[in-house]
mmCIF file of N, CA and C in Angstrom:
data_model
loop_
_atom_site.group_PDB
_atom_site.id
_atom_site.type_symbol
_atom_site.label_atom_id
_atom_site.label_comp_id
_atom_site.label_asym_id
_atom_site.label_seq_id
_atom_site.Cartn_x
_atom_site.Cartn_y
_atom_site.Cartn_z
ATOM 1 N N UNK A 1 0.897 -1.312 0.148
ATOM 2 C CA UNK A 1 -0.220 -0.056 -0.024
ATOM 3 C C UNK A 1 0.790 1.188 0.017
ATOM 4 N N UNK A 2 0.731 2.313 -0.777
ATOM 5 C CA UNK A 2 1.421 3.149 -0.777
ATOM 6 C C UNK A 2 0.990 4.532 0.476
ATOM 7 N N UNK A 3 1.694 4.481 1.097
ATOM 8 C CA UNK A 3 1.357 5.569 2.083
ATOM 9 C C UNK A 3 1.232 6.740 1.603
ATOM 10 N N UNK A 4 0.336 7.555 2.507
ATOM 11 C CA UNK A 4 -0.138 8.926 2.366
ATOM 12 C C UNK A 4 1.203 9.949 2.158
ATOM 13 N N UNK A 5 2.063 9.611 3.146
ATOM 14 C CA UNK A 5 3.410 10.277 3.002
ATOM 15 C C UNK A 5 4.274 10.097 2.070
ATOM 16 N N UNK A 6 4.133 9.336 1.515
ATOM 17 C CA UNK A 6 4.823 9.354 -0.165
ATOM 18 C C UNK A 6 5.271 10.211 -0.856
ATOM 19 N N UNK A 7 4.150 10.893 -1.168
ATOM 20 C CA UNK A 7 3.676 11.653 -2.037
ATOM 21 C C UNK A 7 3.429 12.969 -1.159
ATOM 22 N N UNK A 8 3.059 13.885 -2.411
ATOM 23 C CA UNK A 8 2.911 15.725 -1.865
ATOM 24 C C UNK A 8 1.337 16.142 -1.912
ATOM 25 N N UNK A 9 0.226 15.377 -1.720
ATOM 26 C CA UNK A 9 -1.148 15.368 -1.823
ATOM 27 C C UNK A 9 -1.623 16.808 -1.063
ATOM 28 N N UNK A 10 -1.339 16.571 0.243
ATOM 29 C CA UNK A 10 -1.782 17.360 1.290
ATOM 30 C C UNK A 10 -3.131 17.448 1.423
ATOM 31 N N UNK A 11 -3.744 16.418 0.898
ATOM 32 C CA UNK A 11 -5.360 16.177 1.319
ATOM 33 C C UNK A 11 -5.622 14.855 1.704
ATOM 34 N N UNK A 12 -7.217 14.591 2.287
ATOM 35 C CA UNK A 12 -7.462 13.415 2.650
ATOM 36 C C UNK A 12 -7.220 12.220 2.115
ATOM 37 N N UNK A 13 -6.932 10.911 2.625
ATOM 38 C CA UNK A 13 -6.515 10.052 1.662
ATOM 39 C C UNK A 13 -7.400 9.488 0.736
ATOM 40 N N UNK A 14 -8.752 9.639 1.151
ATOM 41 C CA UNK A 14 -9.647 9.215 0.302
ATOM 42 C C UNK A 14 -9.614 10.048 -0.989
ATOM 43 N N UNK A 15 -9.070 11.192 -1.140
ATOM 44 C CA UNK A 15 -9.064 12.312 -1.739
ATOM 45 C C UNK A 15 -8.184 12.141 -2.841
ATOM 46 N N UNK A 16 -7.068 11.356 -2.336
ATOM 47 C CA UNK A 16 -5.899 11.624 -2.932
ATOM 48 C C UNK A 16 -6.164 10.092 -4.152
ATOM 49 N N UNK A 17 -5.617 10.414 -5.522
ATOM 50 C CA UNK A 17 -5.603 9.297 -6.643
ATOM 51 C C UNK A 17 -4.777 8.150 -6.148
ATOM 52 N N UNK A 18 -4.094 8.283 -5.526
ATOM 53 C CA UNK A 18 -3.053 7.465 -5.332
ATOM 54 C C UNK A 18 -3.027 6.768 -4.048
ATOM 55 N N UNK A 19 -3.601 7.134 -3.145
ATOM 56 C CA UNK A 19 -4.245 6.793 -1.885
ATOM 57 C C UNK A 19 -5.908 6.173 -1.592
ATOM 58 N N UNK A 20 -6.167 6.880 -3.042
ATOM 59 C CA UNK A 20 -7.744 6.224 -3.023
ATOM 60 C C UNK A 20 -7.495 4.859 -3.516
ATOM 61 N N UNK A 21 -6.679 4.255 -4.905
ATOM 62 C CA UNK A 21 -6.417 3.442 -5.187
ATOM 63 C C UNK A 21 -5.907 2.314 -4.255
ATOM 64 N N UNK A 22 -5.409 2.536 -3.413
ATOM 65 C CA UNK A 22 -4.563 1.408 -2.472
ATOM 66 C C UNK A 22 -5.960 1.385 -1.427
ATOM 67 N N UNK A 23 -6.789 2.272 -1.031
ATOM 68 C CA UNK A 23 -7.972 2.048 -0.436
ATOM 69 C C UNK A 23 -8.887 1.156 -1.169
ATOM 70 N N UNK A 24 -9.077 1.466 -2.078
ATOM 71 C CA UNK A 24 -10.487 0.527 -3.146
ATOM 72 C C UNK A 24 -9.309 -1.012 -3.187
ATOM 73 N N UNK A 25 -7.985 -1.102 -3.390
ATOM 74 C CA UNK A 25 -7.431 -2.620 -3.780
ATOM 75 C C UNK A 25 -7.721 -2.612 -2.232
ATOM 76 N N UNK A 26 -7.821 -2.529 -1.300
ATOM 77 C CA UNK A 26 -7.439 -2.954 0.171
ATOM 78 C C UNK A 26 -9.380 -3.496 0.392
ATOM 79 N N UNK A 27 -10.250 -2.387 0.288
ATOM 80 C CA UNK A 27 -11.422 -2.612 0.416
ATOM 81 C C UNK A 27 -12.143 -4.275 -0.302
ATOM 82 N N UNK A 28 -10.768 -3.951 -1.869
ATOM 83 C CA UNK A 28 -12.073 -5.130 -2.540
ATOM 84 C C UNK A 28 -11.069 -6.835 -1.754
ATOM 85 N N UNK A 29 -10.078 -6.778 -1.577
ATOM 86 C CA UNK A 29 -9.334 -8.282 -1.289
ATOM 87 C C UNK A 29 -10.302 -8.466 0.458
ATOM 88 N N UNK A 30 -10.818 -7.122 1.314
ATOM 89 C CA UNK A 30 -11.070 -7.632 2.617
ATOM 90 C C UNK A 30 -13.000 -8.177 2.490
ATOM 91 N N UNK A 31 -13.584 -7.391 1.076
ATOM 92 C CA UNK A 31 -14.869 -7.927 0.607
ATOM 93 C C UNK A 31 -15.038 -9.116 0.064
ATOM 94 N N UNK A 32 -13.671 -9.511 -0.545
ATOM 95 C CA UNK A 32 -13.292 -10.757 -0.842
ATOM 96 C C UNK A 32 -13.213 -12.055 0.247
ATOM 97 N N UNK A 33 -12.337 -11.565 1.448
ATOM 98 C CA UNK A 33 -12.202 -12.711 2.455
ATOM 99 C C UNK A 33 -13.380 -12.105 2.862
ATOM 100 N N UNK A 34 -13.932 -11.315 3.080
ATOM 101 C CA UNK A 34 -15.743 -11.378 3.658
ATOM 102 C C UNK A 34 -16.885 -12.826 3.094
ATOM 103 N N UNK A 35 -16.532 -12.502 1.830
ATOM 104 C CA UNK A 35 -17.223 -13.382 0.784
ATOM 105 C C UNK A 35 -16.692 -14.765 1.202
ATOM 106 N N UNK A 36 -15.311 -15.021 1.762
ATOM 107 C CA UNK A 36 -15.149 -16.486 1.536
ATOM 108 C C UNK A 36 -15.773 -16.852 3.164
ATOM 109 N N UNK A 37 -15.822 -16.400 4.215
ATOM 110 C CA UNK A 37 -15.775 -15.902 5.663
ATOM 111 C C UNK A 37 -17.630 -16.797 5.424
ATOM 112 N N UNK A 38 -18.097 -16.130 4.403
ATOM 113 C CA UNK A 38 -19.472 -16.294 4.682
ATOM 114 C C UNK A 38 -19.729 -17.863 3.738
ATOM 115 N N UNK A 39 -19.356 -17.796 2.684
ATOM 116 C CA UNK A 39 -19.244 -19.450 2.347
ATOM 117 C C UNK A 39 -19.129 -20.312 3.090
ATOM 118 N N UNK A 40 -17.867 -20.498 3.686
ATOM 119 C CA UNK A 40 -17.615 -21.025 4.686
ATOM 120 C C UNK A 40 -18.365 -21.476 5.838
ATOM 121 N N UNK A 41 -19.199 -20.181 6.091
ATOM 122 C CA UNK A 41 -20.012 -20.248 7.359
ATOM 123 C C UNK A 41 -21.052 -21.219 6.746
ATOM 124 N N UNK A 42 -21.883 -20.961 5.989
ATOM 125 C CA UNK A 42 -22.618 -21.604 5.047
ATOM 126 C C UNK A 42 -22.934 -22.941 4.877
ATOM 127 N N UNK A 43 -21.345 -23.541 4.111
ATOM 128 C CA UNK A 43 -21.260 -24.687 4.284
ATOM 129 C C UNK A 43 -21.050 -25.779 5.566
ATOM 130 N N UNK A 44 -20.463 -24.833 6.474
ATOM 131 C CA UNK A 44 -20.196 -25.127 7.992
ATOM 132 C C UNK A 44 -22.030 -26.009 8.382
ATOM 133 N N UNK A 45 -22.701 -24.595 8.285
ATOM 134 C CA UNK A 45 -24.311 -24.834 8.456
ATOM 135 C C UNK A 45 -24.862 -26.019 7.667
ATOM 136 N N UNK A 46 -25.006 -26.032 6.395
ATOM 137 C CA UNK A 46 -25.149 -27.152 5.891
ATOM 138 C C UNK A 46 -24.704 -28.594 6.197
ATOM 139 N N UNK A 47 -23.482 -28.741 6.722
ATOM 140 C CA UNK A 47 -22.758 -29.939 7.443
ATOM 141 C C UNK A 47 -23.726 -30.138 8.533
ATOM 142 N N UNK A 48 -23.776 -28.883 9.362
ATOM 143 C CA UNK A 48 -23.951 -29.337 10.825
ATOM 144 C C UNK A 48 -25.885 -29.737 10.763
ATOM 145 N N UNK A 49 -26.332 -29.011 9.611
ATOM 146 C CA UNK A 49 -28.078 -29.476 9.433
ATOM 147 C C UNK A 49 -27.982 -30.815 8.988
ATOM 148 N N UNK A 50 -27.275 -31.253 8.546
ATOM 149 C CA UNK A 50 -27.263 -32.548 7.452
ATOM 150 C C UNK A 50 -27.014 -33.517 8.968
ATOM 151 N N UNK A 51 -25.873 -33.522 9.857
ATOM 152 C CA UNK A 51 -25.464 -34.308 10.956
ATOM 153 C C UNK A 51 -26.919 -34.345 11.877
ATOM 154 N N UNK A 52 -27.257 -32.977 11.664
ATOM 155 C CA UNK A 52 -28.320 -32.807 13.113
ATOM 156 C C UNK A 52 -29.502 -33.843 12.676
ATOM 157 N N UNK A 53 -29.999 -33.880 11.049
ATOM 158 C CA UNK A 53 -31.050 -35.257 10.379
ATOM 159 C C UNK A 53 -30.209 -36.562 10.867
ATOM 160 N N UNK A 54 -29.109 -36.888 10.579
ATOM 161 C CA UNK A 54 -28.855 -37.926 10.807
ATOM 162 C C UNK A 54 -28.941 -38.470 12.425
ATOM 163 N N UNK A 55 -28.257 -37.306 13.053
ATOM 164 C CA UNK A 55 -28.513 -37.377 14.733
ATOM 165 C C UNK A 55 -29.734 -37.649 14.996
ATOM 166 N N UNK A 56 -30.937 -37.002 14.572
ATOM 167 C CA UNK A 56 -32.446 -37.359 14.895
ATOM 168 C C UNK A 56 -32.477 -38.783 14.575
ATOM 169 N N UNK A 57 -31.954 -39.551 13.614
ATOM 170 C CA UNK A 57 -32.152 -40.448 12.799
ATOM 171 C C UNK A 57 -31.637 -41.627 14.131
ATOM 172 N N UNK A 58 -30.687 -41.710 14.436
ATOM 173 C CA UNK A 58 -29.963 -42.529 15.437
ATOM 174 C C UNK A 58 -30.313 -42.250 17.228
ATOM 175 N N UNK A 59 -30.221 -40.707 16.950
ATOM 176 C CA UNK A 59 -30.394 -40.515 18.643
ATOM 177 C C UNK A 59 -29.023 -40.619 19.402
ATOM 178 N N UNK A 60 -28.086 -39.509 19.995
ATOM 179 C CA UNK A 60 -26.717 -39.878 20.950
ATOM 180 C C UNK A 60 -26.545 -38.566 21.437
ATOM 181 N N UNK A 61 -26.766 -38.649 22.984
ATOM 182 C CA UNK A 61 -26.551 -37.341 23.686
ATOM 183 C C UNK A 61 -25.316 -36.858 23.639
ATOM 184 N N UNK A 62 -23.679 -37.651 23.181
ATOM 185 C CA UNK A 62 -22.615 -37.331 23.247
ATOM 186 C C UNK A 62 -22.543 -36.309 22.031
ATOM 187 N N UNK A 63 -23.256 -37.018 21.104
ATOM 188 C CA UNK A 63 -23.646 -36.094 19.483
ATOM 189 C C UNK A 63 -24.051 -34.817 19.522
ATOM 190 N N UNK A 64 -25.158 -34.957 20.178
ATOM 191 C CA UNK A 64 -25.955 -33.712 20.450
ATOM 192 C C UNK A 64 -25.706 -32.611 21.619
ATOM 193 N N UNK A 65 -24.634 -33.100 22.225
ATOM 194 C CA UNK A 65 -23.974 -31.827 22.812
ATOM 195 C C UNK A 65 -22.786 -31.277 22.136
ATOM 196 N N UNK A 66 -22.110 -31.975 21.560
ATOM 197 C CA UNK A 66 -21.056 -31.130 20.145
ATOM 198 C C UNK A 66 -21.803 -30.512 19.373
ATOM 199 N N UNK A 67 -23.250 -30.682 18.627
ATOM 200 C CA UNK A 67 -23.705 -30.084 17.778
ATOM 201 C C UNK A 67 -24.321 -28.549 18.925
ATOM 202 N N UNK A 68 -24.739 -28.599 20.123
ATOM 203 C CA UNK A 68 -24.881 -27.587 20.947
ATOM 204 C C UNK A 68 -23.571 -26.789 20.506
ATOM 205 N N UNK A 69 -22.564 -27.016 21.047
ATOM 206 C CA UNK A 69 -21.496 -26.528 20.849
ATOM 207 C C UNK A 69 -21.122 -26.035 19.510
ATOM 208 N N UNK A 70 -21.283 -26.540 18.708
ATOM 209 C CA UNK A 70 -21.022 -26.056 17.151
ATOM 210 C C UNK A 70 -22.227 -24.890 16.879
ATOM 211 N N UNK A 71 -23.138 -25.089 17.334
ATOM 212 C CA UNK A 71 -24.201 -23.777 17.204
ATOM 213 C C UNK A 71 -24.031 -22.762 17.801
ATOM 214 N N UNK A 72 -23.487 -22.410 19.133
ATOM 215 C CA UNK A 72 -22.820 -21.719 19.737
ATOM 216 C C UNK A 72 -21.660 -20.848 18.818
ATOM 217 N N UNK A 73 -20.507 -21.972 18.274
ATOM 218 C CA UNK A 73 -19.420 -21.486 17.105
ATOM 219 C C UNK A 73 -20.264 -20.882 16.285
ATOM 220 N N UNK A 74 -20.996 -21.581 15.742
ATOM 221 C CA UNK A 74 -21.541 -20.424 14.689
ATOM 222 C C UNK A 74 -22.318 -19.500 14.733
ATOM 223 N N UNK A 75 -23.075 -19.076 15.984
ATOM 224 C CA UNK A 75 -22.996 -17.931 16.617
ATOM 225 C C UNK A 75 -21.711 -16.393 16.681
ATOM 226 N N UNK A 76 -20.793 -16.918 17.294
ATOM 227 C CA UNK A 76 -19.972 -16.205 17.658
ATOM 228 C C UNK A 76 -19.442 -15.864 15.981
ATOM 229 N N UNK A 77 -19.071 -16.950 15.100
ATOM 230 C CA UNK A 77 -19.133 -16.488 13.137
ATOM 231 C C UNK A 77 -19.743 -15.491 12.956
ATOM 232 N N UNK A 78 -21.131 -15.571 13.382
ATOM 233 C CA UNK A 78 -22.365 -14.906 12.640
ATOM 234 C C UNK A 78 -22.132 -13.519 13.217
ATOM 235 N N UNK A 79 -21.485 -13.304 14.902
ATOM 236 C CA UNK A 79 -21.241 -12.361 15.384
ATOM 237 C C UNK A 79 -20.354 -11.270 14.762
ATOM 238 N N UNK A 80 -18.855 -12.418 14.545
ATOM 239 C CA UNK A 80 -17.569 -11.763 13.782
ATOM 240 C C UNK A 80 -17.946 -10.634 12.798
ATOM 241 N N UNK A 81 -18.974 -11.315 11.619
ATOM 242 C CA UNK A 81 -19.079 -11.534 10.234
ATOM 243 C C UNK A 81 -19.968 -10.237 10.310
ATOM 244 N N UNK A 82 -20.675 -9.832 11.376
ATOM 245 C CA UNK A 82 -22.017 -8.656 11.233
ATOM 246 C C UNK A 82 -20.880 -7.542 11.225
ATOM 247 N N UNK A 83 -20.083 -7.803 12.370
ATOM 248 C CA UNK A 83 -19.204 -6.492 12.933
ATOM 249 C C UNK A 83 -18.204 -6.571 11.273
ATOM 250 N N UNK A 84 -17.719 -7.738 10.756
ATOM 251 C CA UNK A 84 -16.974 -7.110 9.130
ATOM 252 C C UNK A 84 -17.617 -6.517 8.450
ATOM 253 N N UNK A 85 -19.092 -6.680 8.484
ATOM 254 C CA UNK A 85 -19.459 -6.352 6.946
ATOM 255 C C UNK A 85 -20.079 -4.654 7.656
ATOM 256 N N UNK A 86 -20.255 -4.325 8.677
ATOM 257 C CA UNK A 86 -20.750 -2.733 9.021
ATOM 258 C C UNK A 86 -19.649 -1.802 8.047
#
């Protein structure tokens, strides 16, 4: 990233053509990472839901506790991603 002090623009970074390009590139990179995290989150949920359906068929207290833990992890991931999306 080109530092704002590397040139003599003298204005806010978002108005400097050099810094603005850097900021836009960084934003694009972060948006891509956020999309990847959301895709992972959805895949995790899909697997969890599939496993929970299977669990209901066979029944197991240990597995039920583990899925409760997974649910808490998903809630934590939701919280983190909602902050990232702001």
